[in-house]
mmCIF file of C-alpha atoms in Angstrom:
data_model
loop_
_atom_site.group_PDB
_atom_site.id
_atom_site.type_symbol
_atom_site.label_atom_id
_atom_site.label_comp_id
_atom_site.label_asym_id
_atom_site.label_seq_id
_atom_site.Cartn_x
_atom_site.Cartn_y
_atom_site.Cartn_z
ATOM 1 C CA UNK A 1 45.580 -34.386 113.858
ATOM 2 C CA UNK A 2 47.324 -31.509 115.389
ATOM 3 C CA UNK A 3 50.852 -31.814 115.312
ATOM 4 C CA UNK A 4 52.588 -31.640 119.500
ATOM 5 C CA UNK A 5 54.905 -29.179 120.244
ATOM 6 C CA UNK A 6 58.967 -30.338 120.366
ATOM 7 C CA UNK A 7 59.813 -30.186 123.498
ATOM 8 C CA UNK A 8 60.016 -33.527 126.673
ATOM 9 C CA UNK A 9 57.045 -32.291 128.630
ATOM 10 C CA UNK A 10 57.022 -34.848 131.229
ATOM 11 C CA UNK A 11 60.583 -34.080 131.531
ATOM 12 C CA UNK A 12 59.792 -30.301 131.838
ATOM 13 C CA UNK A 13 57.279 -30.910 134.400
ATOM 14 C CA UNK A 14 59.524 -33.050 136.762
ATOM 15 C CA UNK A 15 62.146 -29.843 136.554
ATOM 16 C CA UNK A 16 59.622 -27.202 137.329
ATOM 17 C CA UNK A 17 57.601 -29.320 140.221
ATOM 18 C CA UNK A 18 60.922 -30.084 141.611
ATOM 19 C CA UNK A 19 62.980 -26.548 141.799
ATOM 20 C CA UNK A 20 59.574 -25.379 143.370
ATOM 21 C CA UNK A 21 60.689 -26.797 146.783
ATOM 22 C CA UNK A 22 57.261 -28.275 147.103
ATOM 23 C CA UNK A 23 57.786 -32.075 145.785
ATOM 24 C CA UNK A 24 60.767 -34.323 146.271
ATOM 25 C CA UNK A 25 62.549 -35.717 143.721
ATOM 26 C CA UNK A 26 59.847 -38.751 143.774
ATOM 27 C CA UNK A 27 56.853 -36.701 143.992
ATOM 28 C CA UNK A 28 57.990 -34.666 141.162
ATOM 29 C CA UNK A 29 58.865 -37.626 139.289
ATOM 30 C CA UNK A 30 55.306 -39.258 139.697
ATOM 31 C CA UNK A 31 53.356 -35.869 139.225
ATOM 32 C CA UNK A 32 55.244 -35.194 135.879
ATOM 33 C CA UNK A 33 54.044 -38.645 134.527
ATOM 34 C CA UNK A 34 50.609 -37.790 135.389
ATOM 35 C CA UNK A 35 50.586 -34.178 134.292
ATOM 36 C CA UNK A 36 51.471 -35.270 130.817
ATOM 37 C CA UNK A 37 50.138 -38.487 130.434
ATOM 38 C CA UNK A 38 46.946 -37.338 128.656
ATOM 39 C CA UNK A 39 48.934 -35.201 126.274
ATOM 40 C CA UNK A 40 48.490 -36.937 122.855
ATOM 41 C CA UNK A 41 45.009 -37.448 123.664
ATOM 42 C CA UNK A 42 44.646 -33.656 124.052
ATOM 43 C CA UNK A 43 46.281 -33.311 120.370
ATOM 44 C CA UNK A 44 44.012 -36.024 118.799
ATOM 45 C CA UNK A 45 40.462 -35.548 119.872
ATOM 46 C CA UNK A 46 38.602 -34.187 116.904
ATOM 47 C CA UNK A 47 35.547 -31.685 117.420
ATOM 48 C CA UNK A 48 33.077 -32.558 114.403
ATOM 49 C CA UNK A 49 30.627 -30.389 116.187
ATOM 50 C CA UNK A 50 32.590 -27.154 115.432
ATOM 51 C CA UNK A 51 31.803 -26.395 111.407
ATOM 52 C CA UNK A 52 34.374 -24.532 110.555
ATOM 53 C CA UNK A 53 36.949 -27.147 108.856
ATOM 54 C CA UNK A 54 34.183 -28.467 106.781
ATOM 55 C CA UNK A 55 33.082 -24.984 105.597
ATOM 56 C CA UNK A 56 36.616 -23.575 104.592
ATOM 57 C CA UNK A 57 40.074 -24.989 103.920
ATOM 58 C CA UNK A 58 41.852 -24.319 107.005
ATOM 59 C CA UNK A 59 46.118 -23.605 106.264
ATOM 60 C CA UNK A 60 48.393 -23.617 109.496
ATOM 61 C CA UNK A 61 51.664 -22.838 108.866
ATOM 62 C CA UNK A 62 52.999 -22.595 111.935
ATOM 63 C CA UNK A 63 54.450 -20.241 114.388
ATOM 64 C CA UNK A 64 56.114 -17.277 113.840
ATOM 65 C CA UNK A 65 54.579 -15.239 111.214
ATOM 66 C CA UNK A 66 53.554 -11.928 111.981
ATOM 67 C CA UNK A 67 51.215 -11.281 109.472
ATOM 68 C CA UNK A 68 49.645 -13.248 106.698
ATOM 69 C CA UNK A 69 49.144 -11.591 102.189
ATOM 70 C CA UNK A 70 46.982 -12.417 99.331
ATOM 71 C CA UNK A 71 45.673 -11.451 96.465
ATOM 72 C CA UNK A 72 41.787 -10.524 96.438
ATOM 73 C CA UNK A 73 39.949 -9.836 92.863
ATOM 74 C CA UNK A 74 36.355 -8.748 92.269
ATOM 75 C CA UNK A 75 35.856 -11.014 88.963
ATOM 76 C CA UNK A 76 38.695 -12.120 86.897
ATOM 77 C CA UNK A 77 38.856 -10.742 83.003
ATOM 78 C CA UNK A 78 38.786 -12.558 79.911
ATOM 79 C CA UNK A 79 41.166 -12.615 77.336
ATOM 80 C CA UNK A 80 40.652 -10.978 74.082
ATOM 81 C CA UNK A 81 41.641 -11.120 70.445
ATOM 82 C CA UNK A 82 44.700 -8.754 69.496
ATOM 83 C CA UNK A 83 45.896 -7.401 66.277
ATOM 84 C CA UNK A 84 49.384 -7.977 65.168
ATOM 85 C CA UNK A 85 51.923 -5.769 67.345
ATOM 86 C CA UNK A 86 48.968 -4.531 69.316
ATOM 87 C CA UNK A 87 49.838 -3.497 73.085
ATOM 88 C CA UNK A 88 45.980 -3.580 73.881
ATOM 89 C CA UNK A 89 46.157 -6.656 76.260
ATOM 90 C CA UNK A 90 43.830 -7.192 78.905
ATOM 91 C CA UNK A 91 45.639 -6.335 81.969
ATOM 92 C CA UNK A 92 44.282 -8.903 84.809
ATOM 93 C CA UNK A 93 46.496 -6.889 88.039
ATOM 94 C CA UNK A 94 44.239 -4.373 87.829
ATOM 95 C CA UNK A 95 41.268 -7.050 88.547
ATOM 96 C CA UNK A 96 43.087 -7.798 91.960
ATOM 97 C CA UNK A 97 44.066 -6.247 95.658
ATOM 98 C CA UNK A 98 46.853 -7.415 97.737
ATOM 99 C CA UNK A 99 45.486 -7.792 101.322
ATOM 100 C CA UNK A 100 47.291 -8.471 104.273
ATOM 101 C CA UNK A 101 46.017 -9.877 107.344
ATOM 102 C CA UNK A 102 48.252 -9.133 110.645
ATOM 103 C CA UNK A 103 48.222 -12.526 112.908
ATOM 104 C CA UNK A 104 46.672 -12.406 116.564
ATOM 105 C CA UNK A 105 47.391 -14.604 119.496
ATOM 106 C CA UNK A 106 44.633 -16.678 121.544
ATOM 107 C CA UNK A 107 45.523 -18.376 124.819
ATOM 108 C CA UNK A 108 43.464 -20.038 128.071
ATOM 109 C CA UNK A 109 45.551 -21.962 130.728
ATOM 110 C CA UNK A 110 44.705 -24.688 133.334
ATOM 111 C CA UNK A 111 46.456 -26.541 135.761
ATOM 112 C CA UNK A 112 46.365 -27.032 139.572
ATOM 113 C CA UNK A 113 47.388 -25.821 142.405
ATOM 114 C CA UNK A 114 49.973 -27.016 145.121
ATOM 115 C CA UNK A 115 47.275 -28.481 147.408
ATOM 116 C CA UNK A 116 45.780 -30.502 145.452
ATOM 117 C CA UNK A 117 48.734 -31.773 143.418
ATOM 118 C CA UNK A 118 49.946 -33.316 147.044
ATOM 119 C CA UNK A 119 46.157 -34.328 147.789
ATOM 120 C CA UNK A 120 46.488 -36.442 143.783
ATOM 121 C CA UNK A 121 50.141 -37.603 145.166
ATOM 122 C CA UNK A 122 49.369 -39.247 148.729
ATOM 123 C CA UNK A 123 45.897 -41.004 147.430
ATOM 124 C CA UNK A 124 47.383 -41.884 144.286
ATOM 125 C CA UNK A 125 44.737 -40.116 142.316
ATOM 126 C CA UNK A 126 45.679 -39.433 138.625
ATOM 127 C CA UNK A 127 45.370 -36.116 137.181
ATOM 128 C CA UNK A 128 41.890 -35.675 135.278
ATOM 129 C CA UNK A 129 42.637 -34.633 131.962
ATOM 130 C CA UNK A 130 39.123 -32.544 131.717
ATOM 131 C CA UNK A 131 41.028 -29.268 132.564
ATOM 132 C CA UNK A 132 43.358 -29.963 129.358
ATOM 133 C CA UNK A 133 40.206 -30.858 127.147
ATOM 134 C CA UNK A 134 38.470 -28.304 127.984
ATOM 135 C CA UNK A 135 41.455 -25.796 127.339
ATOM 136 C CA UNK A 136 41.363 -27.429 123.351
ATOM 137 C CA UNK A 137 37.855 -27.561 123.361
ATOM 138 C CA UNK A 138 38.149 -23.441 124.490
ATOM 139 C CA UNK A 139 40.325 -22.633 121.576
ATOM 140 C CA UNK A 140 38.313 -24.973 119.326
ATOM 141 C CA UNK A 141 35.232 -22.218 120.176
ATOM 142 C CA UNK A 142 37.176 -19.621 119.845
ATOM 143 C CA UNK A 143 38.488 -20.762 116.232
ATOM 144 C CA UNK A 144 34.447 -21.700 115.332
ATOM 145 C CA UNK A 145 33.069 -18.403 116.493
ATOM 146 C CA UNK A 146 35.732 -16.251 114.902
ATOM 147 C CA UNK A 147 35.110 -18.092 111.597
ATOM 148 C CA UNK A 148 31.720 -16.732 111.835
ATOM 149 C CA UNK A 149 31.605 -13.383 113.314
ATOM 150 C CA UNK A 150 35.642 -12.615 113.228
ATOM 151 C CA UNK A 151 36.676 -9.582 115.623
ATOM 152 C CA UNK A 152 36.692 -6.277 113.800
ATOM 153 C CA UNK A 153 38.241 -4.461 116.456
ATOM 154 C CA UNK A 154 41.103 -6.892 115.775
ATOM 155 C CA UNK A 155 41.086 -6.662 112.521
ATOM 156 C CA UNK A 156 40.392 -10.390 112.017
ATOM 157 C CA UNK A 157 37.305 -11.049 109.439
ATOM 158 C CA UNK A 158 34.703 -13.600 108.924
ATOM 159 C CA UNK A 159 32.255 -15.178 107.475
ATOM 160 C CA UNK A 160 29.630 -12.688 108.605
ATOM 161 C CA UNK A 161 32.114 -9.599 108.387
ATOM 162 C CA UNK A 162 32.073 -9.449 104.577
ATOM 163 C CA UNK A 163 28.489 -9.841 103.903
ATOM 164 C CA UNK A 164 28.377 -6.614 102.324
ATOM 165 C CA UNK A 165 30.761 -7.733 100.264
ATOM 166 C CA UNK A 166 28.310 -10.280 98.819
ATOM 167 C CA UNK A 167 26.186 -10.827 95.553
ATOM 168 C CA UNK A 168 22.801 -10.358 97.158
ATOM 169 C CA UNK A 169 19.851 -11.973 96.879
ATOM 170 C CA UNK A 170 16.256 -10.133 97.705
ATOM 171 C CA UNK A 171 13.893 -12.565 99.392
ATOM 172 C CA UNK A 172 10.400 -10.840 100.343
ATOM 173 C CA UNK A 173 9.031 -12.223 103.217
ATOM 174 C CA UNK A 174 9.907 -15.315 105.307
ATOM 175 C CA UNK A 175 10.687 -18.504 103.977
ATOM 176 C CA UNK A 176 8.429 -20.352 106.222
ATOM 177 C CA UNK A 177 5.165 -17.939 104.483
ATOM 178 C CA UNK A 178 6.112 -19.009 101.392
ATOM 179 C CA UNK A 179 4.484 -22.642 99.206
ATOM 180 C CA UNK A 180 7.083 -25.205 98.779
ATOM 181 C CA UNK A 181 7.020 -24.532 94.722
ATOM 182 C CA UNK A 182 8.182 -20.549 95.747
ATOM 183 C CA UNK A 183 10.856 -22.152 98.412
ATOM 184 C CA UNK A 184 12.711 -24.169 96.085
ATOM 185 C CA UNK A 185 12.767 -21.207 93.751
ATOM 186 C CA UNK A 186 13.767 -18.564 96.499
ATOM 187 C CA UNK A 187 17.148 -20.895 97.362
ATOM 188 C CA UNK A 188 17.802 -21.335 93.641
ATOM 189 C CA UNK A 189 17.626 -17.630 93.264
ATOM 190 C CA UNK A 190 20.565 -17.653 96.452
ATOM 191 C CA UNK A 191 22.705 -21.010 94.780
ATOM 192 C CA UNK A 192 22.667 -19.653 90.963
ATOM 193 C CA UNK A 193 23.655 -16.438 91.591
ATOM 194 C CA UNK A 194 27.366 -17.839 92.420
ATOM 195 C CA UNK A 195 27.555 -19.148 88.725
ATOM 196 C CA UNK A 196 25.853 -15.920 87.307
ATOM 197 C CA UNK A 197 28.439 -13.840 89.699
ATOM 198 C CA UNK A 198 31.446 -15.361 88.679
ATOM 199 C CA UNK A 199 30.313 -15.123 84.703
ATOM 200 C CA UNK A 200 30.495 -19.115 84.844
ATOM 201 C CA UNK A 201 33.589 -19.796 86.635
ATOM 202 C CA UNK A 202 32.093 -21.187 89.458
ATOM 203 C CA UNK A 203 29.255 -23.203 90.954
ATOM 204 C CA UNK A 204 27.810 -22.951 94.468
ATOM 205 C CA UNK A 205 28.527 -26.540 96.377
ATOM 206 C CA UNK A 206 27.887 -24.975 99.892
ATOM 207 C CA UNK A 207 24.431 -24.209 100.766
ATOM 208 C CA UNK A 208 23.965 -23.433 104.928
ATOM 209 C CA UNK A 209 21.447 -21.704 107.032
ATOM 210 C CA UNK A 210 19.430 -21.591 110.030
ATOM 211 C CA UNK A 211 18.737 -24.851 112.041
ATOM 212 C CA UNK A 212 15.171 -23.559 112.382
ATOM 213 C CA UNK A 213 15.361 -23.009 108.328
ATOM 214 C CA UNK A 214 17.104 -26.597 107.628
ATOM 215 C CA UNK A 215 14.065 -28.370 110.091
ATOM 216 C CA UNK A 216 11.543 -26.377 107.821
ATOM 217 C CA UNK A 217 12.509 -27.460 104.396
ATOM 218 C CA UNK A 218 13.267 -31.320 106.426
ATOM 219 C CA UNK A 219 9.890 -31.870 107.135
ATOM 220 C CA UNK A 220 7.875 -29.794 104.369
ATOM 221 C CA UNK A 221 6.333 -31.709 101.697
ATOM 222 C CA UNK A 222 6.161 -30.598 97.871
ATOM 223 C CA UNK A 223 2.778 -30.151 96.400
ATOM 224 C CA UNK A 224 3.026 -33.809 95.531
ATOM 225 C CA UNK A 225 3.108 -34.658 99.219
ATOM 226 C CA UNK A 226 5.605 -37.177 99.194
ATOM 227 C CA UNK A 227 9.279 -35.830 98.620
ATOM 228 C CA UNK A 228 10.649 -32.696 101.314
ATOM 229 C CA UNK A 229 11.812 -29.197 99.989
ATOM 230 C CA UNK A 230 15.249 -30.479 101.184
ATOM 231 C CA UNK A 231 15.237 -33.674 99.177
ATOM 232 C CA UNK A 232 13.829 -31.947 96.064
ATOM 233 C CA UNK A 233 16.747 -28.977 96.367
ATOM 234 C CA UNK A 234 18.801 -32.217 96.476
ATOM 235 C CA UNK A 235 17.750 -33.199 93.151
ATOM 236 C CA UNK A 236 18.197 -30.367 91.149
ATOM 237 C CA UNK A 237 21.436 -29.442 93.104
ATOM 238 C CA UNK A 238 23.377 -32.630 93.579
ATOM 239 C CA UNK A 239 26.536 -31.118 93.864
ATOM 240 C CA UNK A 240 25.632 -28.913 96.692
ATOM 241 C CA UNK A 241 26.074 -29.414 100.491
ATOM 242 C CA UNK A 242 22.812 -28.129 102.671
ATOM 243 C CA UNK A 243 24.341 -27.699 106.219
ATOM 244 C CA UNK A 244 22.790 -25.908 108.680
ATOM 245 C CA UNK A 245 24.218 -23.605 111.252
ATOM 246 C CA UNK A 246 23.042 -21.126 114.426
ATOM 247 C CA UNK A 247 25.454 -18.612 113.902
ATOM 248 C CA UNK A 248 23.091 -18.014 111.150
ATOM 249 C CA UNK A 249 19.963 -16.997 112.589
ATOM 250 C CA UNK A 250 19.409 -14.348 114.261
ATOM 251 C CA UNK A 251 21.834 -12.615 112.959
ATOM 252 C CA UNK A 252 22.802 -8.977 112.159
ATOM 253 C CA UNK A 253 24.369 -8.367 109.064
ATOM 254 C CA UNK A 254 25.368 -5.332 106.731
ATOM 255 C CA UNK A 255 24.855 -6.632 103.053
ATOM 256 C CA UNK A 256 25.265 -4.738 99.715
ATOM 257 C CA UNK A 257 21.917 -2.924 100.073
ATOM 258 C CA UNK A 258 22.365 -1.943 104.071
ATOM 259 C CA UNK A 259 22.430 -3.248 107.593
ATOM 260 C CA UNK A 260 20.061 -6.046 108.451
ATOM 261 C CA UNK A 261 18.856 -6.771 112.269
ATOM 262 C CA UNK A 262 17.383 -9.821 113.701
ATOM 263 C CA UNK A 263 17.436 -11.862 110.110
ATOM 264 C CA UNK A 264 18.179 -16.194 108.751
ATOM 265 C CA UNK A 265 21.205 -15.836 106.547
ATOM 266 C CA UNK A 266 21.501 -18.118 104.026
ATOM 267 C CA UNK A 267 24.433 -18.588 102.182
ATOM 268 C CA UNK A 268 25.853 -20.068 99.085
ATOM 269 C CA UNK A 269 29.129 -20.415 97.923
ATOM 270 C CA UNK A 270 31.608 -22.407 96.247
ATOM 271 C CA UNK A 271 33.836 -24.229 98.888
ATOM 272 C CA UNK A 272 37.387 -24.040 97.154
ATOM 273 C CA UNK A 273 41.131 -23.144 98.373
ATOM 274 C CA UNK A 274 40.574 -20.595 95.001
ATOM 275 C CA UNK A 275 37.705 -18.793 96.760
ATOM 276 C CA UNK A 276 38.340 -19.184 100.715
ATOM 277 C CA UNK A 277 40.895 -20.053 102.956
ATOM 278 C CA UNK A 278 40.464 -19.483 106.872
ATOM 279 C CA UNK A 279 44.438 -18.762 107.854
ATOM 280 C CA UNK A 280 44.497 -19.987 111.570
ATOM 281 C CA UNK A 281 49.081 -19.966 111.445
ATOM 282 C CA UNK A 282 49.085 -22.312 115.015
ATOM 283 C CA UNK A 283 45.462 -24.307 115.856
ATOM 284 C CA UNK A 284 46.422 -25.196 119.401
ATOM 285 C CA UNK A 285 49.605 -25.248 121.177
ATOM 286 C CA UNK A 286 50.297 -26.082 124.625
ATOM 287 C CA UNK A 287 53.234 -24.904 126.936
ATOM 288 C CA UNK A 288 55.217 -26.483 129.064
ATOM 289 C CA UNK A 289 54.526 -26.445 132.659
ATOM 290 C CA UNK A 290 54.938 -22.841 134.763
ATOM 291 C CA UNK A 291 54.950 -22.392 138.636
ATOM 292 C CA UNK A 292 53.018 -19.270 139.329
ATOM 293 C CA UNK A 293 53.086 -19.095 143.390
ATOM 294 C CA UNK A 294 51.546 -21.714 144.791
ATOM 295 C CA UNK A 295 49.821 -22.768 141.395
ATOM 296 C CA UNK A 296 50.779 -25.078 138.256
ATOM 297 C CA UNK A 297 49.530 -24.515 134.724
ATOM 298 C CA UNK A 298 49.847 -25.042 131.478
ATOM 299 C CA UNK A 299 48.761 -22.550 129.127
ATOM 300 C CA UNK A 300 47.759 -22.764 125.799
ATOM 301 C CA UNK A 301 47.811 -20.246 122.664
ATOM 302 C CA UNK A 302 46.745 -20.384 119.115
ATOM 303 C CA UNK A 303 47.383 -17.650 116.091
ATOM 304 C CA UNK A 304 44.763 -16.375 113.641
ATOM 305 C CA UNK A 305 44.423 -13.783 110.850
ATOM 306 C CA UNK A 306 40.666 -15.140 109.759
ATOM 307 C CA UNK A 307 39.142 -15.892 106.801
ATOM 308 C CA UNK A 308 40.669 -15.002 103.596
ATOM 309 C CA UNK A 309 38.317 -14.681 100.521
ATOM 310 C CA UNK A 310 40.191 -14.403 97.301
ATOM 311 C CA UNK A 311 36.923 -13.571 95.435
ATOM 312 C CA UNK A 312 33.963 -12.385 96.548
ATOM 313 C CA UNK A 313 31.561 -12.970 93.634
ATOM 314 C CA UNK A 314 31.719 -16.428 94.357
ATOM 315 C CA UNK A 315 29.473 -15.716 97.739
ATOM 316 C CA UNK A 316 25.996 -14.883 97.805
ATOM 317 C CA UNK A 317 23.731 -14.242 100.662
ATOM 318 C CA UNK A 318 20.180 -13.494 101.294
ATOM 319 C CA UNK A 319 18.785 -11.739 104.493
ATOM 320 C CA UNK A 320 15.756 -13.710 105.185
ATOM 321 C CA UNK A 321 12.861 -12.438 107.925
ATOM 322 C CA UNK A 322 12.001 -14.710 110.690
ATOM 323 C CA UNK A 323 9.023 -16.609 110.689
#
């Protein structure tokens, strides 16, 4: 749950409704109550439609920072034996890259205006609190998209962004052309090549794609005609989560070997605070009440720096044509 901001907002409310000259004291005190009386509601919805807490480890912490540092590293080195008083020592800094992330602000408002907050007063009508969910559910698509695509021009990356920082995996050919036997080998091509990437350190336990892709391997049989391509990956992969995902397809991507129009992405990766974090400093935070002329709002903000990917070799993506 999202944690509220400190301040009385009801009591915030009353003061700005009042000092507008618009409401008596009574009015004001009545429209405060309703203005704010959907506020922990607003805080505790959860959005399980929006993927992108399940595909990363999201870290908030808090307001104020101004930009966000850590450590990326291609692969990490190995130890090696030494000779007595030898200085030869594997040096594992020079495996890694400090990045730093600055931190953006997001915002949308709502609120009313003075006509219809004395049109809610005289019929007694309470204040719908649609306007306030849909200013969270606004920043919670905001927060989903920009996991996926990021904004470049904002320096802000995603999951999309640093495809071509990927280990790639060459499928020929749609998925969909291929026989179920050649399927289940083309997505254990894309899954293994996170172990084989990371020399061993890590194993793929996120496996997403295209919803098109996902209804494919659903409802295709294996040449014994009984058990899907999905419930067979299953088996030999028990460890990994098959989610599917539109952001995925079609998509235009630049991978390791160039930029790809039109294409399913699939992607595999191991989902782990050591591999990914998406840095999102404040999720949603809403403001106390502001008179601007004859209207009411509240706005809300957020801050992001994206998604922060310690090491890239534990990601690898294939291209896929379309069916």
């Amino acid at each position: 749950m999202l944690e509220q901001q400190k301040f009385d907002s009801e009591k915030h409310s009353y003061n700005v409704l009042r000092s507008s000259g618009y409401f008596d004291s009574n009015e004001s005190l009545i429209l405060a109550e309703k203005a704010t009386a959907f506020e922990a509601e607003v805080y505790e919805v959860e959005y399980e439609d929006y993927m992108y807490s399940q595909l990363a480890p999201v870290v908030s912490d808090g307001e104020g920072l101004q930009s966000v540092g850590y450590y990326q590293r291609d692969k990490s080195g190995k130890a090696k034996l030494i000779a007595s008083g030898s200085d030869d020592i594997p040096n594992l800094n020079a495996k890694q890259t400090k990045v730093t992330l600055p931190v953006q602000h997001f915002a949308a408002q709502y609120g009313w205006d003075h006509f219809q907050l004395k049109e809610f007063q005289r019929m007694g009508m309470p204040l719908e609190s649609d306007l306030a969910m849909d200013a969270r559910d606004a920043s919670e698509l905001f927060l989903d998209d920009t996991f996926f695509d990021g904004v470049p021009a904002a320096n802000i990356p995603g999951y999309l962004t640093n495809a071509a920082l990927y280990a790639e995996t060459v499928v020929t050919g749609s998925i969909e052309s291929k026989t179920p036997d050649n399927v289940v080998i083309e997505f254990s091509k894309i899954i293994k090549a996170v172990y084989e990437n990371t020399l061993r350190r890590h194993r793929a336990n996120v496996c997403i794609m295209p919803v098109a892709l996902m209804t494919h391997i659903q409802t295709r049989r294996m040449t014994d005609g009984v058990t899907t391509i999905l419930n067979y990956l299953k088996s030999v992969f028990p460890d990994v989560s098959f989610m599917e995902n539109d952001k995925l397809a079609p998509a235009s991507v630049t991978t390791a070997s160039g930029a790809k129009a039109d294409k399913n992405v699939i992607l595999a990766y191991k989902l782990d605070p050591r591999v990914l974090k998406y840095k999102v400093p404040v999720l949603f935070l809403q403001h106390p009440m502001q008179q601007m002329g004859l209207n009411f709002n509240r706005i809300v903000t957020g801050d992001i720096a994206g998604l922060e990917i310690k090491n890239f070799a534990a990601f690898s993506i294939a291209a896929v044509d379309k069916a």
